PDB file of C-alpha atoms in Angstrom:
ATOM      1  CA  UNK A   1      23.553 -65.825-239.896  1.00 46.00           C
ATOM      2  CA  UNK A   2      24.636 -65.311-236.619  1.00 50.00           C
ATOM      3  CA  UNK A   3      26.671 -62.126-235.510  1.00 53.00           C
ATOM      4  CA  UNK A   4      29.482 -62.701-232.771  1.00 59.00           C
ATOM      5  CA  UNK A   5      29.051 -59.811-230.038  1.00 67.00           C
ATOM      6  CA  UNK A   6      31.563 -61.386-227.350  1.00 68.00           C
ATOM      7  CA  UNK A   7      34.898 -59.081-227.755  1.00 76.00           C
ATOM      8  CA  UNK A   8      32.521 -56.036-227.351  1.00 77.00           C
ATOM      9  CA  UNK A   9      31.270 -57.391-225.092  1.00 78.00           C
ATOM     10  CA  UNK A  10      34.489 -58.759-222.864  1.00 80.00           C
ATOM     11  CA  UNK A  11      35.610 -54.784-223.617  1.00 84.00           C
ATOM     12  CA  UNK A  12      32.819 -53.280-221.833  1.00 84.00           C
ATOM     13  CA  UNK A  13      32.849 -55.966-218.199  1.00 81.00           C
ATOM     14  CA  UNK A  14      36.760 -55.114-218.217  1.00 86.00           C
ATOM     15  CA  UNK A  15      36.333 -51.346-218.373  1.00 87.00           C
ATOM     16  CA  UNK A  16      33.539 -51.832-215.754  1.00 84.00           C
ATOM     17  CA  UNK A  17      35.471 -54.411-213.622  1.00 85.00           C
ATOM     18  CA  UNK A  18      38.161 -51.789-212.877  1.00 89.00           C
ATOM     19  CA  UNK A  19      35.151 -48.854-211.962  1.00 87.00           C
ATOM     20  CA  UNK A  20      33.236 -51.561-209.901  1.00 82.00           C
ATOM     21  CA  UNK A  21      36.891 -52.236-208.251  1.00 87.00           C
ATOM     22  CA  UNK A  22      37.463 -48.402-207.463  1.00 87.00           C
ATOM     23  CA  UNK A  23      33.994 -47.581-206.554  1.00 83.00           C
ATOM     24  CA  UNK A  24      34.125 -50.742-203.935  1.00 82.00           C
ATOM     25  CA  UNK A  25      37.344 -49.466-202.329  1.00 84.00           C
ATOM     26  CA  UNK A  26      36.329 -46.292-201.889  1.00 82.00           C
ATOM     27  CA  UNK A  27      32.747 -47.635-200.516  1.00 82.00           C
ATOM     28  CA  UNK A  28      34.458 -49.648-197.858  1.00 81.00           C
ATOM     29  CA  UNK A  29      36.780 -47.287-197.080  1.00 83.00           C
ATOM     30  CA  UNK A  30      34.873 -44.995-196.334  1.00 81.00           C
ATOM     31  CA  UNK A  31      31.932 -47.708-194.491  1.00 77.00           C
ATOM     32  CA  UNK A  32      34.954 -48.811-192.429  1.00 75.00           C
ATOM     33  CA  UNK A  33      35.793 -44.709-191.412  1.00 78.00           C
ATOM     34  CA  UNK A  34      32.601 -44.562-190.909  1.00 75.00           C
ATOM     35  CA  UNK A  35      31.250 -47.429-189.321  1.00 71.00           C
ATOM     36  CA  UNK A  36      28.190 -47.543-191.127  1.00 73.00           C
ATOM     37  CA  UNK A  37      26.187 -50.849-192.022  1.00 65.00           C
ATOM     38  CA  UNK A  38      24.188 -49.428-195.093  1.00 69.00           C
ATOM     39  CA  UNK A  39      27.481 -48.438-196.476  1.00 73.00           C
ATOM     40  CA  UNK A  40      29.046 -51.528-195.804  1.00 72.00           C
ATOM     41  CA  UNK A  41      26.341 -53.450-196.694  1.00 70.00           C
ATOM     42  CA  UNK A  42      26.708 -51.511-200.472  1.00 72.00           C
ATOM     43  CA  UNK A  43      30.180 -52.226-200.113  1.00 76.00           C
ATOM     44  CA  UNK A  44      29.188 -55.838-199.988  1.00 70.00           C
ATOM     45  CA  UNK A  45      26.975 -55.252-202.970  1.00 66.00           C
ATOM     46  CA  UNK A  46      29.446 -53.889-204.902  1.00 72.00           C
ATOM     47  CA  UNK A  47      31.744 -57.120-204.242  1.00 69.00           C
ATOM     48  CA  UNK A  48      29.049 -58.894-205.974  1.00 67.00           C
ATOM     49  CA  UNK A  49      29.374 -55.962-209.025  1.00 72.00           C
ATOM     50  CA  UNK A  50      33.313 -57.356-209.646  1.00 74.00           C
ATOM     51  CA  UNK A  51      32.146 -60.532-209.152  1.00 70.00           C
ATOM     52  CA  UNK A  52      29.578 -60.562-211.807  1.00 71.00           C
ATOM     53  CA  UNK A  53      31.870 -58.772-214.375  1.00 73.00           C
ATOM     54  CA  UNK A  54      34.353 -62.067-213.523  1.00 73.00           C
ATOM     55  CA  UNK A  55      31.325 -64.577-214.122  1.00 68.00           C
ATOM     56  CA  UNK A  56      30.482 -62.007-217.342  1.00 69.00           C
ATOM     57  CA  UNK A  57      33.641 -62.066-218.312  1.00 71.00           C
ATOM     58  CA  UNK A  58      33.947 -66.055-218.375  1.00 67.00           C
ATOM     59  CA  UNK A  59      30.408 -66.391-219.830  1.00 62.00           C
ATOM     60  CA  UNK A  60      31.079 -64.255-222.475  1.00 62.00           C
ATOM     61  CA  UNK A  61      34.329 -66.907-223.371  1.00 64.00           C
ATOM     62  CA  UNK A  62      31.932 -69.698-224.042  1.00 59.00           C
ATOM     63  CA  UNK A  63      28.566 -68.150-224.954  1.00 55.00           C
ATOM     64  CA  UNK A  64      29.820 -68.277-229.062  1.00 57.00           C
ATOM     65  CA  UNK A  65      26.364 -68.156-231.409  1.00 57.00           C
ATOM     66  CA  UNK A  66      28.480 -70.190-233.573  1.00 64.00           C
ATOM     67  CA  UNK A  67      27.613 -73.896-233.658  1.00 65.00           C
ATOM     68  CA  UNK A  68      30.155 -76.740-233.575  1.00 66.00           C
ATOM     69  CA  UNK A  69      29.983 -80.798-233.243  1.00 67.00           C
ATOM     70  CA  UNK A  70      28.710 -81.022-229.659  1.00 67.00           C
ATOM     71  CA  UNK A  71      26.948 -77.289-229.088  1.00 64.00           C
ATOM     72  CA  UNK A  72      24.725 -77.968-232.967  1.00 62.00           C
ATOM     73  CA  UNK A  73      22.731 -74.964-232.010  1.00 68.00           C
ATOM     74  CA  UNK A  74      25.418 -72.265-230.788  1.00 65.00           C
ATOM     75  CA  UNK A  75      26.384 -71.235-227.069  1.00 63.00           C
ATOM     76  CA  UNK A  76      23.870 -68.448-226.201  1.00 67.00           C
ATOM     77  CA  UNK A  77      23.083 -69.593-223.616  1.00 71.00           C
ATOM     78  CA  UNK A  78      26.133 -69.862-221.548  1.00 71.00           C
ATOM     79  CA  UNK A  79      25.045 -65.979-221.479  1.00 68.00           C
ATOM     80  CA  UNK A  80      21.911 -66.385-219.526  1.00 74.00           C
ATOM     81  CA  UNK A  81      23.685 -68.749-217.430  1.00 75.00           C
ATOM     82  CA  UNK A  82      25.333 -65.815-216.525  1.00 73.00           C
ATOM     83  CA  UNK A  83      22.912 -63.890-215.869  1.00 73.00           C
ATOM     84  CA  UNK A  84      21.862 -66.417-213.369  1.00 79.00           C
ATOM     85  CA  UNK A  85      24.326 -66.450-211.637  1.00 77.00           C
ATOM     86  CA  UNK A  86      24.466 -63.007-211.157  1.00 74.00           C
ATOM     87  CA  UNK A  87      20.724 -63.288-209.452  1.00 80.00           C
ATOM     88  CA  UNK A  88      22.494 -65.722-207.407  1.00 81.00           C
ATOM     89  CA  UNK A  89      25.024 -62.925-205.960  1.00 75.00           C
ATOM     90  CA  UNK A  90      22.115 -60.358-205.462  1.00 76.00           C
ATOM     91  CA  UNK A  91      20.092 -62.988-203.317  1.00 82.00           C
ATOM     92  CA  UNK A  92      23.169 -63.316-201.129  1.00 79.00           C
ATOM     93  CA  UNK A  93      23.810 -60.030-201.049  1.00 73.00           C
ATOM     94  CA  UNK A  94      20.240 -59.184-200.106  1.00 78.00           C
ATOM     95  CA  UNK A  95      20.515 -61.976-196.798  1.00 81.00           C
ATOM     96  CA  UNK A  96      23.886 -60.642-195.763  1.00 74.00           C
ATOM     97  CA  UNK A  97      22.327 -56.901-195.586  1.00 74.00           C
ATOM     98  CA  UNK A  98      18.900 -58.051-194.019  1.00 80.00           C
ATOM     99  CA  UNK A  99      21.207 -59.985-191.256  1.00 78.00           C
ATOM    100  CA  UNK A 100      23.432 -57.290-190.555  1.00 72.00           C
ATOM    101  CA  UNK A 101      20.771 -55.254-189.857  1.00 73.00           C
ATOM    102  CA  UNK A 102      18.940 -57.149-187.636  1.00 79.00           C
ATOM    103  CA  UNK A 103      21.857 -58.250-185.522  1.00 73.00           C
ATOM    104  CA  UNK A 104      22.595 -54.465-185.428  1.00 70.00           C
ATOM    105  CA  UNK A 105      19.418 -53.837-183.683  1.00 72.00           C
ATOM    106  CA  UNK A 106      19.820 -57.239-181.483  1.00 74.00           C
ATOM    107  CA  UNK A 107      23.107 -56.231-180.165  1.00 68.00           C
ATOM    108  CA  UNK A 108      23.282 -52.638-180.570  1.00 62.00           C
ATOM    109  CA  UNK A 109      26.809 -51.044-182.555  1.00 59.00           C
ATOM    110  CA  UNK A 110      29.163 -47.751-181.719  1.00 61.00           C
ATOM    111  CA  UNK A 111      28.041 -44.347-182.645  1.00 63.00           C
ATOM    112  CA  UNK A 112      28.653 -43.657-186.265  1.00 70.00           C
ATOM    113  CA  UNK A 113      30.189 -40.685-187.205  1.00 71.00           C
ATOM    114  CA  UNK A 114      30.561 -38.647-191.096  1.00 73.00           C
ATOM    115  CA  UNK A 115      31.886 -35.890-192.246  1.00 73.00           C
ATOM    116  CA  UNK A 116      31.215 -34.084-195.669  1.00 77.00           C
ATOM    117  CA  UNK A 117      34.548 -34.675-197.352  1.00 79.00           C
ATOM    118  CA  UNK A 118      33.508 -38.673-196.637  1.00 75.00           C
ATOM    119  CA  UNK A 119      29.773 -37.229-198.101  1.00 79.00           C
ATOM    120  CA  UNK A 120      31.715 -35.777-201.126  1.00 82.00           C
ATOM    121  CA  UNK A 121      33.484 -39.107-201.619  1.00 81.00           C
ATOM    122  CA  UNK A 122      29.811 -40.835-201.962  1.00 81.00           C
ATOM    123  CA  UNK A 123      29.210 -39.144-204.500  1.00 85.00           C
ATOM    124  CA  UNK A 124      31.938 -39.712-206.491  1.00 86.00           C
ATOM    125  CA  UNK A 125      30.910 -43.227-205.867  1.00 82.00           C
ATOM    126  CA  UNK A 126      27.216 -42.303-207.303  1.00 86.00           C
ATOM    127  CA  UNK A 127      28.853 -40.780-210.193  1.00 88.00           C
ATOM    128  CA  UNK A 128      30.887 -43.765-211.331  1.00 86.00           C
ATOM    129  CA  UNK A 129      28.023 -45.857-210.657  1.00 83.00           C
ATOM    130  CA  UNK A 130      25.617 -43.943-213.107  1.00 88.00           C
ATOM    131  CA  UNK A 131      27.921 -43.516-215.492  1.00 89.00           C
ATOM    132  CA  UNK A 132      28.656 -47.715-215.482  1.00 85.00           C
ATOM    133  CA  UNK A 133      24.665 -48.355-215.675  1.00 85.00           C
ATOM    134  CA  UNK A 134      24.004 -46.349-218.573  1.00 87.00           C
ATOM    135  CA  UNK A 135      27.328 -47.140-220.424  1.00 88.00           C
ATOM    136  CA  UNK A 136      26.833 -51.066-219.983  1.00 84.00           C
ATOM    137  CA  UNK A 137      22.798 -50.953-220.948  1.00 86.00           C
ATOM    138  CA  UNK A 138      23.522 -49.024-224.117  1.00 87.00           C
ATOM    139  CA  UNK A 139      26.224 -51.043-225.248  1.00 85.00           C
ATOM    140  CA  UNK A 140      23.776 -54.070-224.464  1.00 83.00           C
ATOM    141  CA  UNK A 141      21.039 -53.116-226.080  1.00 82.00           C
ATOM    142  CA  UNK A 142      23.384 -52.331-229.204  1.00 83.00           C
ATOM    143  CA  UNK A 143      24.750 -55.604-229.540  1.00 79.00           C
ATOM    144  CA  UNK A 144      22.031 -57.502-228.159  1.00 74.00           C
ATOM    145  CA  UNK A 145      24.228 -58.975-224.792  1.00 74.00           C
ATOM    146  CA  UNK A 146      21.755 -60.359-222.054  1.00 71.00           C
ATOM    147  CA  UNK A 147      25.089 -60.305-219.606  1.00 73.00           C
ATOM    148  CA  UNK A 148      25.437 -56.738-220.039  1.00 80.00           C
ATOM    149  CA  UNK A 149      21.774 -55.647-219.946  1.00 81.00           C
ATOM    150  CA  UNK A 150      22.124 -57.763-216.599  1.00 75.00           C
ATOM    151  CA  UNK A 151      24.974 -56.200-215.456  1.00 77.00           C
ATOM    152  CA  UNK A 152      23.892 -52.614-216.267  1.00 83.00           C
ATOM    153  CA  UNK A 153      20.459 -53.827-214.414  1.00 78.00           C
ATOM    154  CA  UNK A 154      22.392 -54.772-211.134  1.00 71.00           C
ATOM    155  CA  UNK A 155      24.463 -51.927-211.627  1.00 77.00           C
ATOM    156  CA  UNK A 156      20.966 -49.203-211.808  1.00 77.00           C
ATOM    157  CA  UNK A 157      20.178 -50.990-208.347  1.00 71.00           C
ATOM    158  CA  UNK A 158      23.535 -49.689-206.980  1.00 73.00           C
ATOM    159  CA  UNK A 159      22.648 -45.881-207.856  1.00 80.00           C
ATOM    160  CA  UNK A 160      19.130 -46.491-205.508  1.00 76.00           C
ATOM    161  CA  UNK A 161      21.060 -48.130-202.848  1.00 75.00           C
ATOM    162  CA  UNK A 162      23.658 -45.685-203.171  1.00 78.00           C
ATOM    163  CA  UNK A 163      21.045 -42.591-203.260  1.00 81.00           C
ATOM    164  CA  UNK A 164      19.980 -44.198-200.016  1.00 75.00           C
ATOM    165  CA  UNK A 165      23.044 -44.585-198.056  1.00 77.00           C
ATOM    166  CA  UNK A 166      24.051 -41.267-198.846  1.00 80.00           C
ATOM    167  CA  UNK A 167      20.603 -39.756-197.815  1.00 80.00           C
ATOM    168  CA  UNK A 168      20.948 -42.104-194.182  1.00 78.00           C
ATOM    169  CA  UNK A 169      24.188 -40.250-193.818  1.00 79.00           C
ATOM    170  CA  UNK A 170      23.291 -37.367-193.801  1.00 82.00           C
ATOM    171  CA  UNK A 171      20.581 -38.002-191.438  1.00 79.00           C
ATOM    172  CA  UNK A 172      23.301 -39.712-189.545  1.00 76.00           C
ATOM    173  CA  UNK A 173      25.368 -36.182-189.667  1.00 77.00           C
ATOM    174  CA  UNK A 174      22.330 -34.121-189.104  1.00 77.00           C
ATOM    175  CA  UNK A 175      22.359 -36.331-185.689  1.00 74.00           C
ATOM    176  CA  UNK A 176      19.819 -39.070-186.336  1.00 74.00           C
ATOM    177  CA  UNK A 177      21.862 -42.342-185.779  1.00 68.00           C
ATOM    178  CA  UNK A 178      18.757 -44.881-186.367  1.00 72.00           C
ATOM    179  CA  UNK A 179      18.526 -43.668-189.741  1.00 73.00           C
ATOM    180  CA  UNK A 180      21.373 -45.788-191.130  1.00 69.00           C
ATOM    181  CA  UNK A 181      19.457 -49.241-189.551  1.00 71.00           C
ATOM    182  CA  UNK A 182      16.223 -47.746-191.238  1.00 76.00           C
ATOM    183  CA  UNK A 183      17.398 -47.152-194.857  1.00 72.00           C
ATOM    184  CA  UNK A 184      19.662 -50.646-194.557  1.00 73.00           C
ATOM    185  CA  UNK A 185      16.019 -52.412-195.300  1.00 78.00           C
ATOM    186  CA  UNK A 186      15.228 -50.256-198.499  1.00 76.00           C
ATOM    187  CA  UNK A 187      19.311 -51.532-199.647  1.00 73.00           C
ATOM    188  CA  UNK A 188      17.874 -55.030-199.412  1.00 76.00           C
ATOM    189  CA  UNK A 189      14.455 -55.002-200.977  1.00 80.00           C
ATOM    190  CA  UNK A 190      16.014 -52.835-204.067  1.00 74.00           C
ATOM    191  CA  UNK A 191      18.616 -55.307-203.703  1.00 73.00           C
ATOM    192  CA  UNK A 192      16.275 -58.531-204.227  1.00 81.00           C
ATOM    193  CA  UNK A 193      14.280 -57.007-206.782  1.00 79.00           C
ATOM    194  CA  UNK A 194      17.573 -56.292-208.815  1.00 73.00           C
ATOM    195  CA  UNK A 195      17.815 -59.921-208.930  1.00 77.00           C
ATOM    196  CA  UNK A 196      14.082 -61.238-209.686  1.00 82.00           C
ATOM    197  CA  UNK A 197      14.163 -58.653-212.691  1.00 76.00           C
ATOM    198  CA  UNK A 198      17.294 -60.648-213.889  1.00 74.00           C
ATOM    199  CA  UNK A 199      15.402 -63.854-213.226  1.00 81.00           C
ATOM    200  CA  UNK A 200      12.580 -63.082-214.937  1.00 80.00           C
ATOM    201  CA  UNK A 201      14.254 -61.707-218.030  1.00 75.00           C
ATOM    202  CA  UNK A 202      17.150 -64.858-218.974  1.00 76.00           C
ATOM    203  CA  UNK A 203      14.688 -67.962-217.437  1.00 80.00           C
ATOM    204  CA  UNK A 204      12.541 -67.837-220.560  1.00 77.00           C
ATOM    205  CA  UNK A 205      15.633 -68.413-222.927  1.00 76.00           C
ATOM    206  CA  UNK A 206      17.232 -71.497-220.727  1.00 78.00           C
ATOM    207  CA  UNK A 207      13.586 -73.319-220.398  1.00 77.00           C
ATOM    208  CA  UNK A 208      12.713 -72.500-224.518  1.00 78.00           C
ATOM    209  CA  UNK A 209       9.632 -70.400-224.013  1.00 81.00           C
ATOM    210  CA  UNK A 210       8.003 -69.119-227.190  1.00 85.00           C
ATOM    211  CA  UNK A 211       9.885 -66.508-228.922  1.00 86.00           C
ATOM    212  CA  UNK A 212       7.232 -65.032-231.234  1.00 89.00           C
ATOM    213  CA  UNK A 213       3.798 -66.208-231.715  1.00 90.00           C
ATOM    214  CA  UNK A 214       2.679 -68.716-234.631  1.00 90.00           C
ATOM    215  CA  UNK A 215       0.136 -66.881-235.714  1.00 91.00           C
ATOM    216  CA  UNK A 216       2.855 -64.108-236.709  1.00 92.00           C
ATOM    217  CA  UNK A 217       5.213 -66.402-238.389  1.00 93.00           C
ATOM    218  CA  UNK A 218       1.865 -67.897-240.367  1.00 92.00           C
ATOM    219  CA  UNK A 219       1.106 -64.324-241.587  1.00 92.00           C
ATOM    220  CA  UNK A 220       4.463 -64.361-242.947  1.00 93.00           C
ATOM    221  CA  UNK A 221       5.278 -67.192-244.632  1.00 93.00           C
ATOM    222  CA  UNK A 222       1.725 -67.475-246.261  1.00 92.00           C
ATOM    223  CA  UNK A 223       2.152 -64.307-247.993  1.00 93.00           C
ATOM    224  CA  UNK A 224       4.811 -65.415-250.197  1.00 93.00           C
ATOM    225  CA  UNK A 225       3.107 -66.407-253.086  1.00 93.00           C
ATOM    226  CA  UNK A 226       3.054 -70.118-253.689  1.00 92.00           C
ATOM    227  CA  UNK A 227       2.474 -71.098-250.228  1.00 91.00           C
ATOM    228  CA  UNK A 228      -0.938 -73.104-249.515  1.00 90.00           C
ATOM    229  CA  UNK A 229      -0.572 -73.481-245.945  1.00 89.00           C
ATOM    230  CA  UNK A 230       1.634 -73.815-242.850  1.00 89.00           C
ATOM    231  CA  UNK A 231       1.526 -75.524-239.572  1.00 88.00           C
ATOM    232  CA  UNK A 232       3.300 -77.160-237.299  1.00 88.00           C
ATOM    233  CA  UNK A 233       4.898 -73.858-235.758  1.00 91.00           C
ATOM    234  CA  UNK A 234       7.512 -73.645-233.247  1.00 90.00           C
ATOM    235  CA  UNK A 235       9.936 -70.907-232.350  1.00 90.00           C
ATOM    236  CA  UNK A 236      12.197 -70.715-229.194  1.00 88.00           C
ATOM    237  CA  UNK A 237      15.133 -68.090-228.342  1.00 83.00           C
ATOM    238  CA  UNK A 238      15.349 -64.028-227.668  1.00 76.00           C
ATOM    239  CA  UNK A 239      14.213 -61.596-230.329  1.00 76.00           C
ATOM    240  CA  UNK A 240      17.339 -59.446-231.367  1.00 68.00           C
ATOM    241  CA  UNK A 241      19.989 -61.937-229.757  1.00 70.00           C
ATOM    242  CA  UNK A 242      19.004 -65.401-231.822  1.00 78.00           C
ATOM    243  CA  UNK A 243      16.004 -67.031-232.539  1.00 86.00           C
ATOM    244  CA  UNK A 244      14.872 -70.354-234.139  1.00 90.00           C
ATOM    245  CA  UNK A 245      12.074 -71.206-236.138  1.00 93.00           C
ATOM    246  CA  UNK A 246      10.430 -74.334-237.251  1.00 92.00           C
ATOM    247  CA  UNK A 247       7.335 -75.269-239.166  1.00 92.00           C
ATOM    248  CA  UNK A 248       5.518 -77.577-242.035  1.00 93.00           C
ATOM    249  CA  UNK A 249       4.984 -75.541-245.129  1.00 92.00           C
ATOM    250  CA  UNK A 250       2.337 -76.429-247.649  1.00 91.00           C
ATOM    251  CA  UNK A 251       3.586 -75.468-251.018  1.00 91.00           C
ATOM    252  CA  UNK A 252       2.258 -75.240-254.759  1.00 90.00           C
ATOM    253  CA  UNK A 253       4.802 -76.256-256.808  1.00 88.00           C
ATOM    254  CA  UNK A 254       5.429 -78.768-259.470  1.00 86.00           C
ATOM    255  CA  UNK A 255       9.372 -79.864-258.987  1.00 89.00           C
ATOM    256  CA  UNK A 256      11.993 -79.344-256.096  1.00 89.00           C
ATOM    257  CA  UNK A 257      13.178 -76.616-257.303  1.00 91.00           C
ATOM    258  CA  UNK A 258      10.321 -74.780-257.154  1.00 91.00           C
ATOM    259  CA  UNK A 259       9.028 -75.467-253.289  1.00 91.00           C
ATOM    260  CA  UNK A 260      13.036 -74.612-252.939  1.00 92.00           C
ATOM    261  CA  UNK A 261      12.252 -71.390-254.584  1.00 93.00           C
ATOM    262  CA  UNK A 262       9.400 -70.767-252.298  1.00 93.00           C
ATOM    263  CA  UNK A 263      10.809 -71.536-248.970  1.00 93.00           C
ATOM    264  CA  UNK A 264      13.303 -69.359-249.794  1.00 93.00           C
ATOM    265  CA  UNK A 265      11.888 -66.520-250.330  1.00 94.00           C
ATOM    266  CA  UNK A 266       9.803 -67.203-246.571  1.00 94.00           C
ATOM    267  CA  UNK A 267      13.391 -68.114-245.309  1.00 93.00           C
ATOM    268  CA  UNK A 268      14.365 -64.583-246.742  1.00 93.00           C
ATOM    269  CA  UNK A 269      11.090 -62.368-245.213  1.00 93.00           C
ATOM    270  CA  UNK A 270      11.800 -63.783-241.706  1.00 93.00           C
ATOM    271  CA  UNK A 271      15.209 -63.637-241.572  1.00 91.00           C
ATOM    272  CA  UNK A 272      14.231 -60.029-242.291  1.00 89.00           C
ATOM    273  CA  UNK A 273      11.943 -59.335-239.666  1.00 89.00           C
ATOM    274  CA  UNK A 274      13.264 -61.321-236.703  1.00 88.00           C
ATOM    275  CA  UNK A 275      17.254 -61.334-237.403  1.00 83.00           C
ATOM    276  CA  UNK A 276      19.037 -63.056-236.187  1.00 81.00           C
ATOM    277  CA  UNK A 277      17.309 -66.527-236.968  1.00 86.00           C
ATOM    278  CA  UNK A 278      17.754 -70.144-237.767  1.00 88.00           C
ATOM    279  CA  UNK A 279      14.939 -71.255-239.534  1.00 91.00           C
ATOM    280  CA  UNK A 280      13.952 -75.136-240.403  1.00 91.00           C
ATOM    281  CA  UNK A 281      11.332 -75.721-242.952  1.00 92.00           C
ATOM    282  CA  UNK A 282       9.654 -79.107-243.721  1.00 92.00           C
ATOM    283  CA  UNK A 283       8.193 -78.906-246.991  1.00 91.00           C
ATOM    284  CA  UNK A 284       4.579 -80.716-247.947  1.00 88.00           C
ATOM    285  CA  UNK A 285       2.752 -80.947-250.964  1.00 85.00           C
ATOM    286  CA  UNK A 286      -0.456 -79.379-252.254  1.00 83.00           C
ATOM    287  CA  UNK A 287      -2.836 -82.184-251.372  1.00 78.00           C
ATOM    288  CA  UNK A 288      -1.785 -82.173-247.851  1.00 78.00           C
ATOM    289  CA  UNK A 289      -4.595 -80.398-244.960  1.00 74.00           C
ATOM    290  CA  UNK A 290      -3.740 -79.269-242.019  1.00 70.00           C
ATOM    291  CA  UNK A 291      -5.863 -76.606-240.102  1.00 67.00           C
ATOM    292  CA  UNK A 292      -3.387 -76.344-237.393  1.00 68.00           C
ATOM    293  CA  UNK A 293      -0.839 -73.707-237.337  1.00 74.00           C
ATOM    294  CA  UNK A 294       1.015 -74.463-233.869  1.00 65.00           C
ATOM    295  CA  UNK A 295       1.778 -77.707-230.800  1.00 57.00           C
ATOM    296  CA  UNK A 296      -0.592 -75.794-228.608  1.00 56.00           C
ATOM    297  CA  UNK A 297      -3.571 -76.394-231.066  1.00 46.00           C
ATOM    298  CA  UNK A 298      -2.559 -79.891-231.446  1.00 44.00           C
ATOM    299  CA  UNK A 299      -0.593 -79.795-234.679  1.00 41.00           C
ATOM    300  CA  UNK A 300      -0.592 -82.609-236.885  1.00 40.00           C
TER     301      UNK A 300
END
């Protein structure tokens, strides 16, 4: 069974499309008052926030867990697609700060110049920001949406980059103008690092890396009584968004029915412990041997 998350989901990168929106207005309003490249620079970054929601948004339209004729295994991963590209954005993002900054110190730039009530409207900005984070990670987690735990992952990057600019500023105000070029770098590493957590996290699901180890799914299925043996184990997928199994089952039973009974009941124990899941069971008969339990041990 497979459990359809996407109009929660579409709910959530609306609601957070129209913060991201205000929160970049007010960021490049206030950058462009200003003339400050670390705010500008999170302005930019927080362009790539409304752009991800879009992408989320469109993801989310054709990332259905439901199977059809040409997609026989669902659309999950249109999701992590998704997520990819929103990596994509924060490695742009990351170059256009890094190269702002450097021609900055190439070339030089006016005097920049704050005031508190622009200070005050930062953190208004910080607020929203912390507020989108936690709001879009908990509803993730919930409903098991990698776009959203992506989102709310580039989103907790703008609350660092934003703690930064502000704390530039007002080293700027204090009367230290080189303090905006220095905290510019920090933007750009927390920036890149946003975007190899994202990476890391959605590659596994698009190239089919194991999703829980044989040896668990062995311990399983062989204590269901009437089950010899298994081998043959595969799994592939994300724990707690959908996973599929596969694997040989060596059964003791006299008739169909029977081994139907039996895989069953193993269907029914994983399904329990690792929902949601497809499973696929190929069933063998008593007098078959197989000391194998998984590819990497050269299955037979």
């Amino acid at each position: 069974m497979t459990y359809d998350n996407r109009a929660e989901v579409r709910k959530v990168l609306i609601i957070t499309l129209l913060l991201n929106l205000f929160v970049m207005g007010l960021k490049a309003l206030v950058g462009y008052w200003t003339g400050s490249l670390s705010l500008l620079a999170d302005a930019l970054h927080s362009v790539t926030d409304s752009a991800n929601n879009v992408l989320g948004l469109i993801a989310s339209k054709f990332s259905s867990p439901q199977p059809d004729r040409e997609h026989p295994y669902g659309h999950h991963k249109f999701e992590a697609v998704g997520a990819l590209g929103i990596a994509s954005f924060l490695g742009i993002a990351c170059f256009e700060i890094v190269q702002g900054a450097i021609e900055r110190i190439l070339k030089g730039s006016e005097p920049i110049k704050i005031t508190p009530p622009e200070l005050w409207l930062l953190l208004i900005v910080l607020g929203v920001n912390i507020f989108v984070a936690f709001y879009e990670r908990s509803v993730g987690r919930r409903v098991g949406s990698s776009i959203l735990i992506a989102d709310a992952t580039h989103t907790m990057s703008d609350i660092w980059i934003t703690i930064s600019v502000i704390a530039g500023l007002i080293g700027v105000w204090l009367g230290y103008q080189w303090m905006d070029l220095v905290f510019a770098f920090p933007v750009a590493l927390l920036v890149f690092w946003s975007g190899w957590s994202v990476l890391k996290e959605n590659l596994p699901w698009l190239v089919d890396q194991m999703a829980i180890a044989p040896e668990v799914i062995y311990a399983i299925a062989t204590s269901v009584p009437g089950v010899i043996n298994c081998h043959a184990i595969a799994s592939r997928g994300v724990l707690g968004r959908q996973v599929f199994i596969e694997m040989h089952l060596i059964v003791d039973a006299p008739d169909v029915e029977t081994a139907h009974q039996i895989t069953e009941e193993v269907e029914s124990r994983l399904e329990e412990r690792f929902h949601p899941v497809r499973i696929l069971i190929h069933v063998e008969p008593p007098a078959y041997k197989s000391e194998q339990i998984s590819f990497e041990t050269g299955a037979k």
